[in-house]
Amino acid sequence: MPECPELHLAGRYINEACGGLVFSGGVERSAVGRGPEVPFRSEAYRISATARGKELRLTLAPLGSGATQDLVFRFGMSGSFRLCSAAELPRHAHLRFLTSESPPRALCFVDVRRFGSWRLGDAWQLDRGPCVVSEYQAFRENVMKNLDDKAFDKPICEALLNQKFFNGIGNYLRAEILYRLKIPPFEKARTVLEAMKDQEQTRRKKNSSLTLSKKLKQMRNNPDLLELCHAVPMEVIATEKNLLDPDHSDNYAAFKNWLQCYLVPGMSSLRDHNGRTIWFQGEPGPMAPKGQRSRKKRAQLKADPEALTPEVTTRASKRRPKTAEKPPESAEEVADGPRKGRARGRKKATAAPALSQAEVPVKAKRSRQTPARRRRGAAPAV
């Protein structure tokens, strides 16, 4: 699911790809798009984008007279933007903006799973807090002054998904942030944040005589949870410059190698109280859901002793090998799938004893004799 870095990268992609283009006409909408018709038309206009948390705003600005039109997008699980030939539109292009050139191109909002949406106007969603990337100081203050909110009665892994306080943080980011700080995902959020607050006050007193450059260096070397909520997304934005550019298909592999915890072999996983899978290392914490066992993503065994080390393992080497008949489920599918059916299947597989070759024909013979015995009045075999 696109998170804060992907939304910011999408905004960068739109501004860089469309900055010199002039668009013309109306806005085309597919019949199944999850958003309203856009009542905008202009003979010449430009498009710019701004991202905030998990939202992205497009501004359609006429070059002559006329009012601007703003649209605010949520990407859902698979939304993205692409600039392509208008004659070869991608599938699931639910909103299209056509250029005035000949032949025309189209900036498309593409959403395969159709969880994404858009709405008219320039207002950000009201119940979302400041952005962890572009509004860091406001984000930090919003969290620290509201520690008595009931949202922080929950485990820290669940609180991190609350967009009222952590606007832009999603599933892979929360795993990476908690992993780096060695914080159990099911520790109470308020406990974690209040301890961080105390450490911050101690650090300020201790470093009161240091220069600004030394203070910043110490913060980089020993970041707290809120600082990582900003720094970790910024790593993705800085590293994956063209992450959502369709001309750079290798970037997803680079992103997978950047991950230290999420979907990484050897890490454990549990489903939180909302049904979302959290990846972690070590103990889950005191608020872990009852009745679950921590499951580890199994690492692929390397047959070649000269194979790459985990630090430089490629995306292909992280995949589990396929069997001859049916590929096994990935660790992600196992973690998110229903547990009862799999548990019963494993129990039956282990409880049923394997038959020897000598026993098989005997059982087959008995099954053929049973109807005849019953016709003669014999008792059925036990």
Tab-separated table of C-alpha atoms in Angstrom:
chain	number	residue	atom	x	y	z
A	1	MET	CA	0.000	0.000	0.000
A	2	PRO	CA	1.414	3.436	-0.890
A	3	GLU	CA	2.570	5.325	2.193
A	4	CYS	CA	3.955	8.788	2.790
A	5	PRO	CA	7.154	8.344	0.712
A	6	GLU	CA	5.227	6.989	-2.284
A	7	LEU	CA	2.801	9.931	-2.202
A	8	HIS	CA	5.678	12.414	-2.079
A	9	LEU	CA	7.469	10.589	-4.886
A	10	ALA	CA	4.269	10.660	-6.950
A	11	GLY	CA	4.060	14.416	-6.439
A	12	ARG	CA	7.686	14.799	-7.507
A	13	TYR	CA	7.078	12.623	-10.555
A	14	ILE	CA	4.076	14.712	-11.655
A	15	ASN	CA	5.902	18.021	-11.187
A	16	GLU	CA	8.982	16.832	-13.068
A	17	ALA	CA	7.155	15.014	-15.884
A	18	CYS	CA	4.394	17.576	-16.400
A	19	GLY	CA	6.117	20.820	-15.444
A	20	GLY	CA	6.659	21.907	-19.043
A	21	LEU	CA	3.455	20.457	-20.510
A	22	VAL	CA	0.251	22.260	-21.415
A	23	PHE	CA	-2.995	20.319	-20.992
A	24	SER	CA	-6.247	20.974	-22.808
A	25	GLY	CA	-9.917	20.021	-22.761
A	26	GLY	CA	-11.896	18.323	-20.048
A	27	VAL	CA	-10.983	15.613	-17.570
A	28	GLU	CA	-11.938	12.077	-18.608
A	29	ARG	CA	-13.239	9.648	-15.996
A	30	SER	CA	-13.734	5.895	-16.286
A	31	ALA	CA	-17.118	4.385	-15.551
A	32	VAL	CA	-15.838	2.590	-12.440
A	33	GLY	CA	-13.572	5.216	-10.899
A	34	ARG	CA	-14.159	5.870	-7.184
A	35	GLY	CA	-14.519	9.608	-7.422
A	36	PRO	CA	-16.829	12.262	-8.850
A	37	GLU	CA	-16.884	13.722	-12.333
A	38	VAL	CA	-14.533	16.717	-12.580
A	39	PRO	CA	-16.428	19.810	-13.841
A	40	PHE	CA	-13.374	21.467	-15.355
A	41	ARG	CA	-12.518	22.437	-18.900
A	42	SER	CA	-9.860	24.726	-20.303
A	43	GLU	CA	-8.173	25.256	-23.652
A	44	ALA	CA	-4.796	25.489	-21.914
A	45	TYR	CA	-3.850	24.672	-18.347
A	46	ARG	CA	-0.973	23.304	-16.299
A	47	ILE	CA	-0.893	20.651	-13.593
A	48	SER	CA	1.090	20.712	-10.339
A	49	ALA	CA	1.071	18.391	-7.327
A	50	THR	CA	1.544	18.665	-3.558
A	51	ALA	CA	1.720	15.712	-1.159
A	52	ARG	CA	0.837	15.628	2.530
A	53	GLY	CA	0.913	12.388	4.518
A	54	LYS	CA	-1.137	9.825	2.605
A	55	GLU	CA	-2.879	12.371	0.377
A	56	LEU	CA	-1.896	14.126	-2.844
A	57	ARG	CA	-3.420	17.317	-4.231
A	58	LEU	CA	-3.498	18.148	-7.951
A	59	THR	CA	-4.000	21.752	-9.001
A	60	LEU	CA	-5.311	22.448	-12.522
A	61	ALA	CA	-4.416	26.071	-13.303
A	62	PRO	CA	-5.697	27.710	-16.547
A	63	LEU	CA	-3.123	29.786	-18.441
A	64	GLY	CA	-5.730	32.420	-19.281
A	65	SER	CA	-8.926	33.350	-17.536
A	66	GLY	CA	-10.796	30.861	-15.441
A	67	ALA	CA	-10.754	29.422	-11.946
A	68	THR	CA	-8.335	26.745	-10.815
A	69	GLN	CA	-9.594	23.294	-9.921
A	70	ASP	CA	-8.099	21.241	-7.084
A	71	LEU	CA	-8.444	17.491	-6.563
A	72	VAL	CA	-7.280	15.576	-3.488
A	73	PHE	CA	-6.353	11.913	-4.050
A	74	ARG	CA	-6.012	8.937	-1.753
A	75	PHE	CA	-4.091	6.087	-3.363
A	76	GLY	CA	-5.709	3.156	-1.558
A	77	MET	CA	-3.675	-0.016	-2.053
A	78	SER	CA	-2.456	0.376	-5.634
A	79	GLY	CA	-2.933	3.953	-6.846
A	80	SER	CA	-0.266	5.755	-8.884
A	81	PHE	CA	0.158	8.306	-11.671
A	82	ARG	CA	1.554	7.659	-15.142
A	83	LEU	CA	2.236	9.873	-18.140
A	84	CYS	CA	1.767	7.918	-21.361
A	85	SER	CA	0.497	8.085	-24.915
A	86	ALA	CA	-3.217	8.865	-25.113
A	87	ALA	CA	-3.504	6.201	-27.810
A	88	GLU	CA	-2.139	3.505	-25.470
A	89	LEU	CA	-3.795	4.103	-22.120
A	90	PRO	CA	-2.940	1.634	-19.342
A	91	ARG	CA	-5.663	-0.541	-17.941
A	92	HIS	CA	-7.469	0.856	-14.898
A	93	ALA	CA	-6.704	4.476	-15.844
A	94	HIS	CA	-9.646	5.935	-13.919
A	95	LEU	CA	-8.920	9.647	-14.399
A	96	ARG	CA	-7.155	11.136	-17.442
A	97	PHE	CA	-5.766	14.610	-18.219
A	98	LEU	CA	-4.866	15.130	-21.912
A	99	THR	CA	-2.046	17.321	-23.206
A	100	SER	CA	-2.542	19.823	-26.047
A	101	GLU	CA	0.327	18.423	-28.125
A	102	SER	CA	-0.137	16.228	-31.196
A	103	PRO	CA	-0.283	13.333	-30.753
A	104	PRO	CA	-1.559	13.930	-27.210
A	105	ARG	CA	-0.325	12.284	-24.053
A	106	ALA	CA	-2.311	11.595	-20.921
A	107	LEU	CA	-1.521	11.920	-17.228
A	108	CYS	CA	-3.480	9.015	-15.729
A	109	PHE	CA	-4.484	8.059	-12.224
A	110	VAL	CA	-4.061	4.281	-12.399
A	111	ASP	CA	-5.573	2.069	-9.708
A	112	VAL	CA	-5.783	-1.665	-10.352
A	113	ARG	CA	-7.605	-2.588	-7.131
A	114	ARG	CA	-9.873	0.484	-7.110
A	115	PHE	CA	-9.473	1.347	-3.430
A	116	GLY	CA	-8.105	4.765	-4.346
A	117	SER	CA	-10.362	7.796	-4.666
A	118	TRP	CA	-10.435	11.542	-5.264
A	119	ARG	CA	-12.602	14.432	-4.188
A	120	LEU	CA	-13.093	17.988	-5.427
A	121	GLY	CA	-11.542	20.930	-3.583
A	122	ASP	CA	-8.214	21.734	-1.979
A	123	ALA	CA	-8.969	20.746	1.633
A	124	TRP	CA	-6.986	17.939	3.232
A	125	GLN	CA	-8.961	15.335	5.156
A	126	LEU	CA	-9.919	16.878	8.498
A	127	ASP	CA	-9.067	13.961	10.802
A	128	ARG	CA	-5.467	13.683	9.593
A	129	GLY	CA	-2.648	15.221	11.601
A	130	PRO	CA	0.447	17.045	10.340
A	131	CYS	CA	2.586	15.194	7.799
A	132	VAL	CA	5.541	13.268	9.244
A	133	VAL	CA	7.730	14.427	6.323
A	134	SER	CA	6.752	17.971	5.347
A	135	GLU	CA	5.454	19.168	8.749
A	136	TYR	CA	7.778	17.448	11.181
A	137	GLN	CA	7.775	19.992	14.015
A	138	ALA	CA	3.966	20.298	13.977
A	139	PHE	CA	3.721	16.488	13.823
A	140	ARG	CA	5.981	16.088	16.847
A	141	GLU	CA	4.119	18.691	18.891
A	142	ASN	CA	0.762	17.141	17.996
A	143	VAL	CA	1.875	13.782	19.411
A	144	MET	CA	3.606	15.035	22.537
A	145	LYS	CA	0.788	17.322	23.681
A	146	ASN	CA	-1.863	14.605	23.254
A	147	LEU	CA	-0.314	11.681	25.138
A	148	ASP	CA	-3.439	11.392	27.288
A	149	ASP	CA	-5.508	10.548	24.186
A	150	LYS	CA	-7.042	7.053	24.226
A	151	ALA	CA	-5.218	6.286	20.967
A	152	PHE	CA	-2.066	5.803	23.051
A	153	ASP	CA	-3.707	3.164	25.245
A	154	LYS	CA	-3.083	0.769	22.339
A	155	PRO	CA	0.126	-1.045	21.401
A	156	ILE	CA	2.692	1.195	19.749
A	157	CYS	CA	2.460	-0.740	16.474
A	158	GLU	CA	-1.258	0.071	16.263
A	159	ALA	CA	-0.887	3.688	17.390
A	160	LEU	CA	1.610	4.260	14.563
A	161	LEU	CA	-1.146	3.598	12.023
A	162	ASN	CA	-3.424	6.261	13.534
A	163	GLN	CA	-3.386	9.003	10.897
A	164	LYS	CA	-4.664	11.573	13.390
A	165	PHE	CA	-1.180	11.534	14.922
A	166	PHE	CA	1.087	9.690	12.445
A	167	ASN	CA	-0.101	10.981	9.074
A	168	GLY	CA	1.842	9.079	6.432
A	169	ILE	CA	3.020	6.057	8.436
A	170	GLY	CA	1.834	2.689	7.161
A	171	ASN	CA	2.587	-0.986	7.583
A	172	TYR	CA	6.113	-1.244	6.221
A	173	LEU	CA	7.246	2.029	7.819
A	174	ARG	CA	6.060	1.081	11.310
A	175	ALA	CA	7.956	-2.198	11.118
A	176	GLU	CA	11.166	-0.495	10.021
A	177	ILE	CA	10.930	2.235	12.682
A	178	LEU	CA	10.291	-0.128	15.610
A	179	TYR	CA	12.953	-2.566	14.407
A	180	ARG	CA	15.662	0.093	14.384
A	181	LEU	CA	14.842	1.141	17.935
A	182	LYS	CA	14.411	-2.452	19.180
A	183	ILE	CA	10.976	-1.557	20.565
A	184	PRO	CA	8.575	-4.516	20.990
A	185	PRO	CA	5.611	-3.807	18.695
A	186	PHE	CA	3.036	-4.645	21.370
A	187	GLU	CA	4.453	-2.388	24.072
A	188	LYS	CA	1.913	0.206	25.220
A	189	ALA	CA	2.220	3.341	23.091
A	190	ARG	CA	2.006	5.768	25.998
A	191	THR	CA	4.741	3.893	27.865
A	192	VAL	CA	7.067	4.207	24.867
A	193	LEU	CA	6.338	7.880	24.227
A	194	GLU	CA	6.494	9.008	27.853
A	195	ALA	CA	9.864	7.283	28.270
A	196	MET	CA	11.007	9.064	25.105
A	197	LYS	CA	9.793	12.377	26.564
A	198	ASP	CA	11.831	11.833	29.713
A	199	GLN	CA	14.913	10.952	27.663
A	200	GLU	CA	14.450	14.080	25.579
A	201	GLN	CA	14.384	16.316	28.676
A	202	THR	CA	17.503	14.618	30.058
A	203	ARG	CA	19.279	15.030	26.748
A	204	ARG	CA	18.433	18.743	26.600
A	205	LYS	CA	19.890	19.370	30.047
A	206	LYS	CA	23.004	17.358	29.271
A	207	ASN	CA	23.605	19.012	25.894
A	208	SER	CA	22.769	22.584	26.863
A	209	SER	CA	26.409	23.644	26.425
A	210	LEU	CA	26.917	21.923	23.044
A	211	THR	CA	26.967	23.768	19.735
A	212	LEU	CA	24.066	23.320	17.321
A	213	SER	CA	26.113	21.139	14.969
A	214	LYS	CA	27.047	18.773	17.813
A	215	LYS	CA	23.419	18.607	18.982
A	216	LEU	CA	22.302	17.688	15.476
A	217	LYS	CA	25.022	15.051	15.232
A	218	GLN	CA	23.872	13.460	18.491
A	219	MET	CA	20.273	13.446	17.292
A	220	ARG	CA	21.316	11.669	14.087
A	221	ASN	CA	23.318	9.095	16.033
A	222	ASN	CA	20.603	8.497	18.661
A	223	PRO	CA	17.209	9.303	17.101
A	224	ASP	CA	14.003	8.763	19.033
A	225	LEU	CA	10.803	7.253	17.655
A	226	LEU	CA	9.324	10.519	16.383
A	227	GLU	CA	12.572	11.493	14.696
A	228	LEU	CA	12.617	8.144	12.892
A	229	CYS	CA	9.003	8.713	11.790
A	230	HIS	CA	10.503	11.529	9.747
A	231	ALA	CA	13.956	10.140	8.915
A	232	VAL	CA	12.927	6.686	7.658
A	233	PRO	CA	10.406	7.988	5.061
A	234	MET	CA	13.014	10.540	3.981
A	235	GLU	CA	15.448	7.693	3.297
A	236	VAL	CA	12.967	6.175	0.870
A	237	ILE	CA	12.310	9.520	-0.800
A	238	ALA	CA	16.028	10.240	-1.156
A	239	THR	CA	16.981	6.753	-2.340
A	240	GLU	CA	14.052	5.841	-4.585
A	241	LYS	CA	13.900	9.028	-6.642
A	242	ASN	CA	12.035	7.369	-9.501
A	243	LEU	CA	10.137	4.746	-7.510
A	244	LEU	CA	6.818	5.418	-9.249
A	245	ASP	CA	8.302	6.156	-12.676
A	246	PRO	CA	7.301	3.273	-15.015
A	247	ASP	CA	10.580	3.708	-16.914
A	248	HIS	CA	12.545	2.582	-13.840
A	249	SER	CA	11.242	-0.935	-13.246
A	250	ASP	CA	14.283	-2.002	-11.212
A	251	ASN	CA	13.514	0.378	-8.378
A	252	TYR	CA	11.138	-1.977	-6.579
A	253	ALA	CA	13.957	-4.501	-6.275
A	254	ALA	CA	16.153	-1.769	-4.790
A	255	PHE	CA	13.375	-0.889	-2.355
A	256	LYS	CA	13.045	-4.530	-1.255
A	257	ASN	CA	16.763	-4.624	-0.536
A	258	TRP	CA	16.480	-1.408	1.485
A	259	LEU	CA	14.030	-3.068	3.894
A	260	GLN	CA	15.626	-4.327	7.121
A	261	CYS	CA	12.577	-5.901	8.789
A	262	TYR	CA	9.359	-5.894	6.738
A	263	LEU	CA	9.044	-9.227	4.838
A	264	VAL	CA	12.716	-9.951	5.535
A	265	PRO	CA	13.683	-13.623	6.119
A	266	GLY	CA	14.305	-14.432	9.773
A	267	MET	CA	11.858	-11.823	11.095
A	268	SER	CA	8.776	-12.780	13.118
A	269	SER	CA	5.228	-11.656	12.423
A	270	LEU	CA	1.888	-11.395	14.207
A	271	ARG	CA	-1.477	-9.987	13.278
A	272	ASP	CA	-2.384	-6.980	15.409
A	273	HIS	CA	-5.854	-6.351	16.872
A	274	ASN	CA	-6.932	-4.780	13.574
A	275	GLY	CA	-5.876	-7.784	11.516
A	276	ARG	CA	-2.763	-6.104	10.059
A	277	THR	CA	0.490	-8.072	10.017
A	278	ILE	CA	3.390	-6.534	11.925
A	279	TRP	CA	6.948	-7.754	11.314
A	280	PHE	CA	9.484	-7.592	14.133
A	281	GLN	CA	12.474	-9.193	15.820
A	282	GLY	CA	12.593	-10.471	19.385
A	283	GLU	CA	9.740	-10.457	21.881
A	284	PRO	CA	6.372	-9.062	20.716
A	285	GLY	CA	5.556	-7.226	23.966
A	286	PRO	CA	2.959	-7.478	26.767
A	287	MET	CA	-0.066	-6.403	24.682
A	288	ALA	CA	0.341	-9.035	21.965
A	289	PRO	CA	-2.954	-10.661	20.873
A	290	LYS	CA	-3.735	-13.880	22.702
A	291	GLY	CA	-3.893	-17.200	20.913
A	292	GLN	CA	-1.299	-16.406	18.269
A	293	ARG	CA	2.146	-17.802	17.848
A	294	SER	CA	4.913	-15.680	16.419
A	295	ARG	CA	5.706	-16.899	12.926
A	296	LYS	CA	9.064	-16.430	11.263
A	297	LYS	CA	9.658	-15.843	7.592
A	298	ARG	CA	11.952	-18.664	6.599
A	299	ALA	CA	15.172	-17.770	4.860
A	300	GLN	CA	16.045	-19.590	1.668
A	301	LEU	CA	18.905	-22.030	2.119
A	302	LYS	CA	21.857	-21.206	-0.107
A	303	ALA	CA	23.331	-24.145	-1.991
A	304	ASP	CA	26.207	-22.043	-3.289
A	305	PRO	CA	28.754	-21.258	-0.542
A	306	GLU	CA	29.836	-18.222	-2.573
A	307	ALA	CA	26.279	-16.809	-2.547
A	308	LEU	CA	25.638	-13.211	-1.599
A	309	THR	CA	25.554	-12.209	2.059
A	310	PRO	CA	22.209	-11.045	3.542
A	311	GLU	CA	23.347	-7.422	3.343
A	312	VAL	CA	23.474	-7.538	-0.451
A	313	THR	CA	20.903	-10.233	-1.163
A	314	THR	CA	18.983	-9.492	-4.330
A	315	ARG	CA	15.225	-9.586	-4.587
A	316	ALA	CA	15.391	-12.807	-6.611
A	317	SER	CA	17.460	-14.540	-3.939
A	318	LYS	CA	14.839	-13.661	-1.304
A	319	ARG	CA	12.160	-15.650	-3.106
A	320	ARG	CA	11.397	-19.118	-1.864
A	321	PRO	CA	12.142	-21.866	-4.402
A	322	LYS	CA	9.235	-23.289	-6.349
A	323	THR	CA	8.362	-26.971	-6.150
A	324	ALA	CA	7.793	-29.113	-9.208
A	325	GLU	CA	4.022	-29.210	-8.866
A	326	LYS	CA	2.760	-26.279	-6.812
A	327	PRO	CA	4.649	-23.271	-5.427
A	328	PRO	CA	4.378	-22.878	-1.653
A	329	GLU	CA	2.633	-19.893	-0.127
A	330	SER	CA	4.808	-16.882	0.485
A	331	ALA	CA	5.421	-15.876	4.072
A	332	GLU	CA	3.264	-12.804	3.548
A	333	GLU	CA	0.318	-14.916	2.375
A	334	VAL	CA	0.734	-17.283	5.301
A	335	ALA	CA	0.822	-14.409	7.766
A	336	ASP	CA	-2.325	-12.783	6.405
A	337	GLY	CA	-4.357	-15.923	5.654
A	338	PRO	CA	-6.920	-17.617	7.917
A	339	ARG	CA	-5.226	-19.647	10.606
A	340	LYS	CA	-7.778	-22.322	11.514
A	341	GLY	CA	-7.877	-24.029	8.156
A	342	ARG	CA	-4.119	-24.271	7.960
A	343	ALA	CA	-3.831	-25.521	11.524
A	344	ARG	CA	-6.345	-28.301	10.910
A	345	GLY	CA	-4.564	-29.214	7.692
A	346	ARG	CA	-1.238	-29.501	9.464
A	347	LYS	CA	-2.768	-31.585	12.252
A	348	LYS	CA	-4.287	-34.064	9.833
A	349	ALA	CA	-1.104	-34.291	7.839
A	350	THR	CA	0.936	-35.199	10.910
A	351	ALA	CA	-1.671	-37.400	12.636
A	352	ALA	CA	-2.367	-39.758	9.714
A	353	PRO	CA	0.325	-42.507	9.643
A	354	ALA	CA	1.948	-43.297	6.330
A	355	LEU	CA	0.862	-46.635	4.876
A	356	SER	CA	3.456	-49.199	3.961
A	357	GLN	CA	3.316	-50.813	0.537
A	358	ALA	CA	2.101	-54.066	2.112
A	359	GLU	CA	-0.877	-52.433	3.794
A	360	VAL	CA	-2.279	-50.670	0.744
A	361	PRO	CA	-3.570	-53.720	-1.243
A	362	VAL	CA	-4.995	-55.276	1.940
A	363	LYS	CA	-7.150	-52.230	2.648
A	364	ALA	CA	-8.226	-52.083	-0.959
A	365	LYS	CA	-9.209	-55.754	-0.839
A	366	ARG	CA	-11.237	-55.256	2.366
A	367	SER	CA	-13.129	-52.345	0.871
A	368	ARG	CA	-14.147	-54.532	-2.098
A	369	GLN	CA	-15.296	-57.368	0.163
A	370	THR	CA	-17.488	-55.263	2.433
A	371	PRO	CA	-20.645	-55.153	0.212
A	372	ALA	CA	-20.526	-58.934	-0.305
A	373	ARG	CA	-20.235	-59.606	3.426
A	374	ARG	CA	-23.160	-57.332	4.129
A	375	ARG	CA	-25.306	-59.220	1.604
A	376	ARG	CA	-24.472	-62.463	3.427
A	377	GLY	CA	-25.423	-60.886	6.780
A	378	ALA	CA	-21.861	-60.730	8.066
A	379	ALA	CA	-20.927	-57.942	10.438
A	380	PRO	CA	-18.936	-55.159	8.793
A	381	ALA	CA	-15.197	-55.135	9.429
A	382	VAL	CA	-14.139	-52.756	12.188
